[in-house]
Coordinates of C-alpha atoms in Angstrom, one line a residue:
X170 CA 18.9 -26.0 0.2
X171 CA 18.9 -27.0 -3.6
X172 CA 15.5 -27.7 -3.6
X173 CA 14.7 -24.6 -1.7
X174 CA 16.6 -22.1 -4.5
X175 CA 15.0 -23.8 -7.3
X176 CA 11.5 -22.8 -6.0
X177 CA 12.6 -19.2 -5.4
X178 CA 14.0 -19.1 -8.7
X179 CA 11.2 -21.0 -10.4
X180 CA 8.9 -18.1 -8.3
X181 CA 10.9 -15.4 -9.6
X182 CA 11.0 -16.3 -13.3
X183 CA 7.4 -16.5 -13.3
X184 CA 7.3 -13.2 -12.1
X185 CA 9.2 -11.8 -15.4
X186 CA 7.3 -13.9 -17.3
X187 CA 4.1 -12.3 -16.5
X188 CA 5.3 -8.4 -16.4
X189 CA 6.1 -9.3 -20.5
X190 CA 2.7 -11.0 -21.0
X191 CA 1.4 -7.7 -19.2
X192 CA 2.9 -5.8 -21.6
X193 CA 1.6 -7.0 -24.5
X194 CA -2.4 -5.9 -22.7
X195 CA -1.2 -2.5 -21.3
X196 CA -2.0 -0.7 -25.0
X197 CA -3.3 2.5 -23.1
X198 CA -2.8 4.9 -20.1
X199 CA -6.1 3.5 -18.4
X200 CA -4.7 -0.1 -18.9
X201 CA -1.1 0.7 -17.9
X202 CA -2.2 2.1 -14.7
X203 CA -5.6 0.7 -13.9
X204 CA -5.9 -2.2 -15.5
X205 CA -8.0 -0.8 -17.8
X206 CA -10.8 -0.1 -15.0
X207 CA -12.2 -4.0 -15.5
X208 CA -11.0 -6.6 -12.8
X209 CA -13.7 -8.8 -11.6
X210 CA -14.1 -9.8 -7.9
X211 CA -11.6 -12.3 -7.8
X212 CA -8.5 -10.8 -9.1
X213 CA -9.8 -7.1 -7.6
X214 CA -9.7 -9.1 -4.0
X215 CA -6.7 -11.2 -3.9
X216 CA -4.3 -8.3 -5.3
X217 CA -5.7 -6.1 -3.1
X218 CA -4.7 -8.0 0.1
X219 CA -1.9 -8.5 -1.6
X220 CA -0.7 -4.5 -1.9
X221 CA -1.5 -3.9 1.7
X222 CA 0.1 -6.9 3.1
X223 CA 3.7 -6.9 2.6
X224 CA 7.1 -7.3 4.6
X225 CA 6.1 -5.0 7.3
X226 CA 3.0 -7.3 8.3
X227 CA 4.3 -10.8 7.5
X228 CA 8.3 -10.1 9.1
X229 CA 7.3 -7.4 11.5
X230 CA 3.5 -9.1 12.2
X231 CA 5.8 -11.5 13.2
X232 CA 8.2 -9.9 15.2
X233 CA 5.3 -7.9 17.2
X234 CA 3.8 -10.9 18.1
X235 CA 7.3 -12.6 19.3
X236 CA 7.4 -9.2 21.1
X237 CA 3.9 -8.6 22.5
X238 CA 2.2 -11.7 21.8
X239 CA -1.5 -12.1 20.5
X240 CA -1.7 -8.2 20.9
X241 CA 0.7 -8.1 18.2
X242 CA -1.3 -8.0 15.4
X243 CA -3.1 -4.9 16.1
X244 CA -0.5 -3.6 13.3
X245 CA -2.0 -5.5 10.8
X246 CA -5.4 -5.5 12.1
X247 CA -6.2 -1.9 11.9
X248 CA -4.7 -2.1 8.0
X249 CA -7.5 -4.7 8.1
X250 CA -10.3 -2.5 9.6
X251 CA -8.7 0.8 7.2
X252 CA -9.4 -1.2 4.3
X253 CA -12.7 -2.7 5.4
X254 CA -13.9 1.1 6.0
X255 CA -12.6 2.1 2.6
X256 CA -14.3 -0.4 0.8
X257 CA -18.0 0.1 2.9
X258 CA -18.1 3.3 3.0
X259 CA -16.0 4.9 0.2
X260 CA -14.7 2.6 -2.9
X261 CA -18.1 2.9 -4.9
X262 CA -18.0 7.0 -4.7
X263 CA -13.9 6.5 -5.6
X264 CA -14.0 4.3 -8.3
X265 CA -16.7 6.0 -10.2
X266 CA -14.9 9.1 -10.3
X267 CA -12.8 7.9 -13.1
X268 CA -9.4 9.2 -12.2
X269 CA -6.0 7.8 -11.8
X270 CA -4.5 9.7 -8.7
X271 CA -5.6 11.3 -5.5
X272 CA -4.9 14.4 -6.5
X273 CA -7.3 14.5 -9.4
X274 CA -9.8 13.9 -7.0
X275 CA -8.8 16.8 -5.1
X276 CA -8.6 19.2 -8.3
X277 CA -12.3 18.1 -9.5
X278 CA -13.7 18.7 -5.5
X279 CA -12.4 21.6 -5.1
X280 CA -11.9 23.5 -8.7
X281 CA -8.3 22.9 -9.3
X282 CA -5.5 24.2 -7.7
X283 CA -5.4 21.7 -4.6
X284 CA -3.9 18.9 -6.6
X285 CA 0.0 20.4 -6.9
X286 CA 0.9 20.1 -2.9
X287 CA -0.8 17.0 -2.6
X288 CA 1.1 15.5 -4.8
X289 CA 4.0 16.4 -3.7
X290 CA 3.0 15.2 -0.3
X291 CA 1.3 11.8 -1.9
X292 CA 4.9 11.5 -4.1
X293 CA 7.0 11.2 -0.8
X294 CA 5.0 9.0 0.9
X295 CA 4.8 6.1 -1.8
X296 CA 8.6 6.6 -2.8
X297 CA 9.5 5.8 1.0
X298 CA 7.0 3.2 1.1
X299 CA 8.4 1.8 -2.2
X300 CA 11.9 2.0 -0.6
X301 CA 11.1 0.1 2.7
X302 CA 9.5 -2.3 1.0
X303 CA 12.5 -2.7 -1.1
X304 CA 15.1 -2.8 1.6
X305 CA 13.4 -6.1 3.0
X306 CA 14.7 -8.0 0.1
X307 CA 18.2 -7.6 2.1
X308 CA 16.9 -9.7 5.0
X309 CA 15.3 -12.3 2.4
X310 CA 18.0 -12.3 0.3
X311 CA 20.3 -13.1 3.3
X312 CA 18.6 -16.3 4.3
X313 CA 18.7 -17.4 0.9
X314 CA 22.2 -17.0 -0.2
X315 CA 23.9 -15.4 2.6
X316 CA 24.8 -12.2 0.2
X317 CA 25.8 -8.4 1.3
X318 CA 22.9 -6.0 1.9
X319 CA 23.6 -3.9 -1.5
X320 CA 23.4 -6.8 -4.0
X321 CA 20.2 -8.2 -2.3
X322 CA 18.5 -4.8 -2.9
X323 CA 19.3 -4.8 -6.3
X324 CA 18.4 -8.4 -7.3
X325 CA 15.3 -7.7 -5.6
X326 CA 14.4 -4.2 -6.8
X327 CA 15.6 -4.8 -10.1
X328 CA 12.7 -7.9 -10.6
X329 CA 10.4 -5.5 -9.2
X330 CA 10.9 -3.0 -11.7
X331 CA 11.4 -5.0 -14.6
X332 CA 7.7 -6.8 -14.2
X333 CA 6.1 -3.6 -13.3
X334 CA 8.1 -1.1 -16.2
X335 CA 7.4 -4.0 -18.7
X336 CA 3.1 -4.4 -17.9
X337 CA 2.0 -1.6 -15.4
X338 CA -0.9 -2.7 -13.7
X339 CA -1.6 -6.1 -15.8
X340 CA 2.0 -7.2 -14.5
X341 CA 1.3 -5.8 -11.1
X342 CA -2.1 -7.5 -11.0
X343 CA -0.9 -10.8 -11.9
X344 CA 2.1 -11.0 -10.3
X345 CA 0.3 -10.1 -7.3
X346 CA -2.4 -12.7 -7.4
X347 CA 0.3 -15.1 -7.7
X348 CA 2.0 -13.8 -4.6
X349 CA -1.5 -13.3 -2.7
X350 CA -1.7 -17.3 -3.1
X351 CA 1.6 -18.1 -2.5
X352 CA 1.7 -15.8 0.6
X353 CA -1.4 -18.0 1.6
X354 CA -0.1 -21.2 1.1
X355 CA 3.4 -20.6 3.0
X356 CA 2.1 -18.4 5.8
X357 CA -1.5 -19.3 6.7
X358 CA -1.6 -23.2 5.5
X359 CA 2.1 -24.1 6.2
X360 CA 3.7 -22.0 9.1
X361 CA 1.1 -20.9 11.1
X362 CA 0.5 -24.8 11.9
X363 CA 4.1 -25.8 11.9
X364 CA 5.3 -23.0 14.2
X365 CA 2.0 -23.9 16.5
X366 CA 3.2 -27.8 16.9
X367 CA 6.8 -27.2 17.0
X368 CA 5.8 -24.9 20.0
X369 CA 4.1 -27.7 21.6
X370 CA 0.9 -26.7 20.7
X371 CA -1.4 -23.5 22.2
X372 CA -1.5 -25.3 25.7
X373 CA 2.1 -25.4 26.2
X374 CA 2.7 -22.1 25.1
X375 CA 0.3 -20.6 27.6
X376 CA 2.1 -22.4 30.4
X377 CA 6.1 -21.0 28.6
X378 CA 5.0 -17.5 28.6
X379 CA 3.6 -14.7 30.8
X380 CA -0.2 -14.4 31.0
X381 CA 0.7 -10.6 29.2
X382 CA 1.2 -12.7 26.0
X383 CA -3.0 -13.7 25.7
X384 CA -4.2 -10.3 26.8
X385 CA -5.8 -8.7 23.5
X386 CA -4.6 -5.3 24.8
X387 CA -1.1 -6.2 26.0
X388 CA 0.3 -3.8 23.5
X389 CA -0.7 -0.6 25.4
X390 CA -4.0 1.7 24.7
X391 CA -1.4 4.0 23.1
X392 CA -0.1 2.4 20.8
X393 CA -3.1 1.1 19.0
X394 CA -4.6 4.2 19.0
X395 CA -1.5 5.8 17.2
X396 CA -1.8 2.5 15.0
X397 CA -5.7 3.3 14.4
X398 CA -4.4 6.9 13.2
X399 CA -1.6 6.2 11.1
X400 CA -2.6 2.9 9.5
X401 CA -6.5 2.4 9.3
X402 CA -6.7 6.4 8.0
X403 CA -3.8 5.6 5.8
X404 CA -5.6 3.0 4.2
X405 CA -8.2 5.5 3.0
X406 CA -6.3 8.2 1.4
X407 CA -3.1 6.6 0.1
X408 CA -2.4 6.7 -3.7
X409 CA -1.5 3.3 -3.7
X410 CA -4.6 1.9 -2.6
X411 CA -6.9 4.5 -4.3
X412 CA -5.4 3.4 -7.7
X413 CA -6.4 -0.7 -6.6
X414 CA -10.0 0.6 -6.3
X415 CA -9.7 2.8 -9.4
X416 CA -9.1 -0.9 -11.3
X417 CA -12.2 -2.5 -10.0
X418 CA -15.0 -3.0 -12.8
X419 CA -18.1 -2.2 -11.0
X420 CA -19.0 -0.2 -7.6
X421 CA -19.9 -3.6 -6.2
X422 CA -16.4 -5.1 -7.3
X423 CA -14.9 -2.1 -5.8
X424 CA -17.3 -2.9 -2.3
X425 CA -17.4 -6.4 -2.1
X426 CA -13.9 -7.2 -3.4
X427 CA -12.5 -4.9 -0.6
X428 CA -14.7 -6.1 2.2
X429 CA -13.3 -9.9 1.4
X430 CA -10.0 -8.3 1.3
X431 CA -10.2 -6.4 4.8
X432 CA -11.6 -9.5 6.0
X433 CA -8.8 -11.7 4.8
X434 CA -6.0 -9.1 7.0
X435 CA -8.0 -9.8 10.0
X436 CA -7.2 -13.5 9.9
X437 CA -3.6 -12.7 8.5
X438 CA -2.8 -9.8 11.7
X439 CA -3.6 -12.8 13.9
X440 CA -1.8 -15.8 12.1
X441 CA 1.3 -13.7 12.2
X442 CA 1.1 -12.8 15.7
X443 CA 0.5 -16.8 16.4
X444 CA 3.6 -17.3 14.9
X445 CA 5.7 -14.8 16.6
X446 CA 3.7 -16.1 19.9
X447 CA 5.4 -19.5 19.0
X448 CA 8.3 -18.4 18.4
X449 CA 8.9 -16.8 21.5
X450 CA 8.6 -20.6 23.4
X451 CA 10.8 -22.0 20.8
X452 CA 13.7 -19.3 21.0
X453 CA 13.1 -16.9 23.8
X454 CA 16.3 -15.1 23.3
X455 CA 16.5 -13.6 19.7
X456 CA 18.5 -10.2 19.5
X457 CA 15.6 -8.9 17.5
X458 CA 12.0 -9.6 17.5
X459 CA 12.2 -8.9 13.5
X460 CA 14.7 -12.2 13.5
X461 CA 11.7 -14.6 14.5
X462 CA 10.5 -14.9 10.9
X463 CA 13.5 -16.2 9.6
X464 CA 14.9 -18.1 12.1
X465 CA 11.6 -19.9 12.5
X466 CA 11.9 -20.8 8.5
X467 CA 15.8 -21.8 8.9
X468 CA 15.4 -23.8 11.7
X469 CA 12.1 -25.3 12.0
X470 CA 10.8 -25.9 8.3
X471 CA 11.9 -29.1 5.6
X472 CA 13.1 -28.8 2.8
X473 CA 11.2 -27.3 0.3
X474 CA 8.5 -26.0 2.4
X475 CA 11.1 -23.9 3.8
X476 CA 11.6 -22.6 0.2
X477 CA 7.9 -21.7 -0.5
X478 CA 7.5 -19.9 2.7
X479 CA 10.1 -17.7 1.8
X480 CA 8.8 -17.4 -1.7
X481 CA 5.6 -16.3 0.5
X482 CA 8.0 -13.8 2.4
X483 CA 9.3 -12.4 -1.4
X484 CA 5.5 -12.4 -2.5
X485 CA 4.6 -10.4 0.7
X486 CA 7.5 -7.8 0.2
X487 CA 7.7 -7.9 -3.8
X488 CA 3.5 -7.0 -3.7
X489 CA 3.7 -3.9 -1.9
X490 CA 7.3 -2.6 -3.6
X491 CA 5.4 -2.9 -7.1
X492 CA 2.4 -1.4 -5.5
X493 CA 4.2 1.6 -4.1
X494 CA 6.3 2.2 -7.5
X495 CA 3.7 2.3 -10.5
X496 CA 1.8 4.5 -7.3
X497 CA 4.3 7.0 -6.8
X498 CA 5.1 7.0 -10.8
X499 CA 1.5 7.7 -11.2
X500 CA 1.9 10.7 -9.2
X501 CA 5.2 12.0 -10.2
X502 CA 4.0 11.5 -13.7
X503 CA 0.4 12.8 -13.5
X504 CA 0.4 15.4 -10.7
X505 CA 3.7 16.8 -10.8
X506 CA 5.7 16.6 -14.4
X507 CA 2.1 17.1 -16.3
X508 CA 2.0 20.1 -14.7
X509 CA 5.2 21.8 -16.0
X510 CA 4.6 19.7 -19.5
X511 CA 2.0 21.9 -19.9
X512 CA 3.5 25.1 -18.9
X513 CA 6.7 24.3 -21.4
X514 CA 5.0 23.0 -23.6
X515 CA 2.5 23.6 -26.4
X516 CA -0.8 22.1 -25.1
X517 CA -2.0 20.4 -27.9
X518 CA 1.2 18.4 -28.6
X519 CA 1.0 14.9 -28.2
X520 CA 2.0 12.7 -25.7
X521 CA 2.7 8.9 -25.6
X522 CA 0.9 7.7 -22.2
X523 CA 2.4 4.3 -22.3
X524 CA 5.6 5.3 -23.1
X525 CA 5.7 8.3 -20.4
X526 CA 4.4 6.3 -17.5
X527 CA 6.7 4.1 -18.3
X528 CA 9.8 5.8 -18.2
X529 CA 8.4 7.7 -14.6
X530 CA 8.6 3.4 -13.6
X531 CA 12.1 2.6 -14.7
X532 CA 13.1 6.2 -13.6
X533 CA 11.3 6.3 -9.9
X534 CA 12.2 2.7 -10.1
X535 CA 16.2 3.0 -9.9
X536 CA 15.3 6.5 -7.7
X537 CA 13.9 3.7 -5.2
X538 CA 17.1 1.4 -5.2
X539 CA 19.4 4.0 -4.9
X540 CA 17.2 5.6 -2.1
X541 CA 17.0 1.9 -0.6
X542 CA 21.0 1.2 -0.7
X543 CA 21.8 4.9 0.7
X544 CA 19.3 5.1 3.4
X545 CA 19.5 3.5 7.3
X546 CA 16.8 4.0 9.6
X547 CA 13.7 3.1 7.5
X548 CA 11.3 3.1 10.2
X549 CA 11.9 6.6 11.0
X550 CA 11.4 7.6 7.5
X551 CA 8.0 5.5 6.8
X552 CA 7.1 7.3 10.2
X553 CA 8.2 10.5 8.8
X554 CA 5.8 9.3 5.2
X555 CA 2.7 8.4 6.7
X556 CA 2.7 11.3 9.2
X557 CA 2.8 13.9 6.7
X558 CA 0.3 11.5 5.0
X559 CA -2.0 11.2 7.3
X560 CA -1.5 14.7 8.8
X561 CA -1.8 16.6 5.7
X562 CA -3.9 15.1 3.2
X563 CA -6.7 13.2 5.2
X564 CA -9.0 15.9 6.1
X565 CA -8.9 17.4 3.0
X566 CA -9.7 14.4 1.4
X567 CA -12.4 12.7 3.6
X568 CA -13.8 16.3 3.9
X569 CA -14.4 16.7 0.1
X570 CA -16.3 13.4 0.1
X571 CA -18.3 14.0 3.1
X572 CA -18.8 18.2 3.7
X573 CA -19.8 20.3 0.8
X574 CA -19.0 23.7 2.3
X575 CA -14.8 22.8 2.1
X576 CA -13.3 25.0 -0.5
X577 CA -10.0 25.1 -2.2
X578 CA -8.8 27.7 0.1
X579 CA -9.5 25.2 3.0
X580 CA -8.1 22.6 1.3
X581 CA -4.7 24.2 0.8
X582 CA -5.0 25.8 4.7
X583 CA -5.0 22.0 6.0
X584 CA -2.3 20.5 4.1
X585 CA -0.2 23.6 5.0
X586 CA -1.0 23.8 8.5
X587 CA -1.4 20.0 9.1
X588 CA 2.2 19.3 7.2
X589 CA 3.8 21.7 9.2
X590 CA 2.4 21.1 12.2
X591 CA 3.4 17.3 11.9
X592 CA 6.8 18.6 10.9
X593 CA 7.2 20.7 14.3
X594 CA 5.8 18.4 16.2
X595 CA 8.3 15.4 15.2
X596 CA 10.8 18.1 15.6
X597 CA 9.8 18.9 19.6
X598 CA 8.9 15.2 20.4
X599 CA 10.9 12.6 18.3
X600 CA 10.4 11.2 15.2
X601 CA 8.9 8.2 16.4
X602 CA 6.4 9.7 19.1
X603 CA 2.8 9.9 19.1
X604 CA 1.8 13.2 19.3
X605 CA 3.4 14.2 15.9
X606 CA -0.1 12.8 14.3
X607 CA -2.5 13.5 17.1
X608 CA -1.9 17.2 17.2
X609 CA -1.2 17.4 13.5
X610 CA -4.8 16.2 12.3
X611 CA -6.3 18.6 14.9
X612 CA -4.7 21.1 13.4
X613 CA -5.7 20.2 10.0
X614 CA -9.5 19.9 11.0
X615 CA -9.6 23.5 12.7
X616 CA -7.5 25.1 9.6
X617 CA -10.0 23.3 7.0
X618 CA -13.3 24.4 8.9
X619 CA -11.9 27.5 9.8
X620 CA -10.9 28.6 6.4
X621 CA -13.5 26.8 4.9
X622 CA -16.3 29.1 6.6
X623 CA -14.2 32.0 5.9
X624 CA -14.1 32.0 2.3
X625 CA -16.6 31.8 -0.5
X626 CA -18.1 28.4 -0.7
X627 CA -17.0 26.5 -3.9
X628 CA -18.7 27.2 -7.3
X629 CA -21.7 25.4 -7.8
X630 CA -21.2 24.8 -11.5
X631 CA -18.2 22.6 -10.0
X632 CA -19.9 20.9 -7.0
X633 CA -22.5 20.0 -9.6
X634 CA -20.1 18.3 -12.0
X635 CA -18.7 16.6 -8.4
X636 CA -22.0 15.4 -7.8
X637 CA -22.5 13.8 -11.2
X638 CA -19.2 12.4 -11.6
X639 CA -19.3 10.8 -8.3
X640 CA -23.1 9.0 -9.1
X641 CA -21.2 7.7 -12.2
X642 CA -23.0 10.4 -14.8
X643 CA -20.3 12.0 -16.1
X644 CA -17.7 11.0 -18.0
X645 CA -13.8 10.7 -17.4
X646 CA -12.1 13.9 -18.6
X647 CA -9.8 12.0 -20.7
X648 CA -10.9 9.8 -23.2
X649 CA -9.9 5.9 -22.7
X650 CA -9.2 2.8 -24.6
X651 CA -12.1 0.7 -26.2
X652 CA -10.5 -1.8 -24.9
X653 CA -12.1 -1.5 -21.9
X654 CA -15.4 -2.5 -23.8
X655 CA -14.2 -6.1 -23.8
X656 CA -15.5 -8.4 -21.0
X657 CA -14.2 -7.9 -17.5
X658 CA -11.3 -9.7 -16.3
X659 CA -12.0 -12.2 -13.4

């Protein structure tokens, strides 16, 4: 195993090595949080694969398909087909508009006053997404050196937050093409083939397991259609994503760097649930499905390879916990303290960007390990995240961009309505059930439209400043760094 700790430590020195070269770029608020709006296509696409592909889709991928076979990576997949939408249909529009959170988007749609709630909403889901993520470390961590849950959170968080506090975005972005290579390397080129010949190759395992395991639809009709709600409609309105196309240097970067990104999920949703489909021949009696990953890398791999592959599982769950922090300091910075800055105090006193956002990192950072050590069940709280997500925020969202009659009032009526409603409905049905964000976005949609019609429509002296921002006309409300005149990163 000395060979395997070296690389992992090797791996994770490189990460701090590159959040304190990231500091030394991130000279403004647009480059701490965006990169400074000017990553080419190659960088844009491989950290943005990276953010949405992390523990859950390389450990649980992994563990669906040891549980349901080739139907397993439908979890992944719709991520996949979420972002491949977002970047078709939506990422030009979003990254021209100049902003840094979600709710800016919603404040310049509808005339202000719909950003304050969203936020809120938007702040709790990317803290418990930033906390799941972290929590993983404690399974990695275990493999490696067999330590207790709390320390493994910390060693892991603490990296985390260190790179991203230290460089923002820069860090984030290079520490996350780093891991999107690594991740390919020890998943795709090393244990996807392994696991397949150490099962005795794809003939062998159709004749070890039930016929259920090759149907594409084993998983139940159900089930992929709550995954279609919660994850592919995720994709398009969480903060975390939104602020990956915000760093994107050109509507075609932001279109074309996405669409190779979606495309590269497909192929990782059904390496993973390959892998789990081997594993299920080679140990067909795991107490948990979620134990395939690492028993398959324990057991099965030499050493050093077995060392990079977990690097690849740190890089999977390290992208998206860096991700999910700067996102949810973003918000808690910019939607919610900014807010009662400027009602205590005086407007026109200045404010150090860099040095704010960064503190709202260390601060939500440390708010993210303690939340990580204290909590239990995390897949009833990322449930509890993306339902109030996905139930409160998507229809006002998707309809600013696509229906000009939504007003404010509209706006408000479906996060209120559609929160609630999800709330209620997890209440009566279990946390875990599906009807929580069915019946929630219904609700949502008739309170928008409703409302909507029912009040004045919105001002057209803001519609029109809507229009031009999002064909690229107008400019950002806040001025930016001229650093961002340099050439484009690549």
């Amino acid at each position: 195993m000395a060979v395997d700790y070296l690389v992992i430590v090797v791996y994770l020195a490189g990460m701090l090595a590159m959040g304190w070269w990231g500091m030394r770029r991130a000279r403004s608020k647009s480059e701490f949080l965006v990169a400074g709006r000017r990553l080419g296509p190659v960088l844009y696409s491989g950290t943005m694969a990276a953010i949405v592909l992390g523990g859950a889709s390389t450990i649980g991928g992994v563990g669906l398909g040891y549980q349901y076979g080739l139907s397993g990576a439908w979890m992944v997949f719709t991520i996949g087909l979420g972002l491949l939408a977002l970047s078709v249909f939506f990422s030009a529009r979003i990254a021209r508009l100049r902003v840094f959170t979600v709710s800016e988007m919603l404040d310049l749609r509808y005339g202000g006053r719909a950003g304050v709630i969203s936020g809120v909403v938007m702040w709790a889901y990317t803290l418990m997404l930033a906390v799941t993520s972290t929590i993983a470390y404690a399974t990695i961590f275990d493999v490696l050196f067999d330590i207790n849950r709390t320390l493994a959170i910390v060693l892991g968080g603490s990296i985390v937050v260190a790179y991203s506090t230290l460089g923002g975005m820069w860090s984030i972005t290079l520490t996350d093409m780093v891991q999107f290579v690594v991740k390919t390397i020890g998943v795709l080129l090393l244990l996807l083939p392994i696991a397949v010949v150490k099962a005795g190759g794809f003939g062998e395992m159709r004749a070890q397991l039930p016929t259920e395991y090759f149907d594409p639809l084993g998983i139940g009709g159900e089930t992929l259609f709550t995954y279609v709600l919660i994850y592919t409609f995720g994709m398009l309105i969480g903060q975390d994503i939104w602020q990956r196309v915000f760093t994107a240097r050109s509507d075609r970067t932001a279109r074309w760097g996405g669409t190779v990104a979606g495309t590269y999920c497909l192929a990782y949703a059904l390496a993973g649930a390959v892998i789990g489909t081997a594993a299920k021949v080679l140990y067909p009696k795991l107490a948990s499905p979620d134990d395939a990953f690492a028993t398959l890398v324990k057991d099965e791999l030499p050493v050093g390879v077995r060392g990079l592959v977990l690097a690849a599982a740190l890089a999977a769950v390290m992208s998206t916990s860096s991700g999910a922090l700067i996102a949810c300091a973003t918000v808690a910075n910019n939607d919610i303290w900014s807010r009662l800055r400027g009602i205590v105090r005086p407007s026109g006193e200045q404010h150090d960007d860099v040095k704010g956002n960064r503190a709202f990192i260390l601060l939500m950072g440390l708010a993210v390990i303690g939340t990580a050590i204290a909590l239990n069940d995390v897949v009833q709280a990322l449930t509890v995240a993306y339902n109030l997500l996905v139930g409160g925020l998507l229809v006002p969202i998707l309809g600013g961009l696509l229906w000009k009659r939504g007003t404010v009032q509209g706006a408000l009526a479906a996060v209120a309505v559609g929160g609630l409603a999800v709330v209620a409905l997890m209440a009566a049905y279990g946390i875990l059930a599906n009807e929580p964000v069915s019946y929630g976005l219904l609700a949502s949609l008739a309170a928008y439209v409703a409302v909507s019609l029912a009040t004045r429509p919105t001002d057209p002296a803001v519609l029109a400043a809507w229009r031009d921002r999002l064909a690229g006309r107008a400019p950002a409300s806040a001025p930016e760094s001229v650093s961002e005149q340099v050439p484009a990163a690549q």
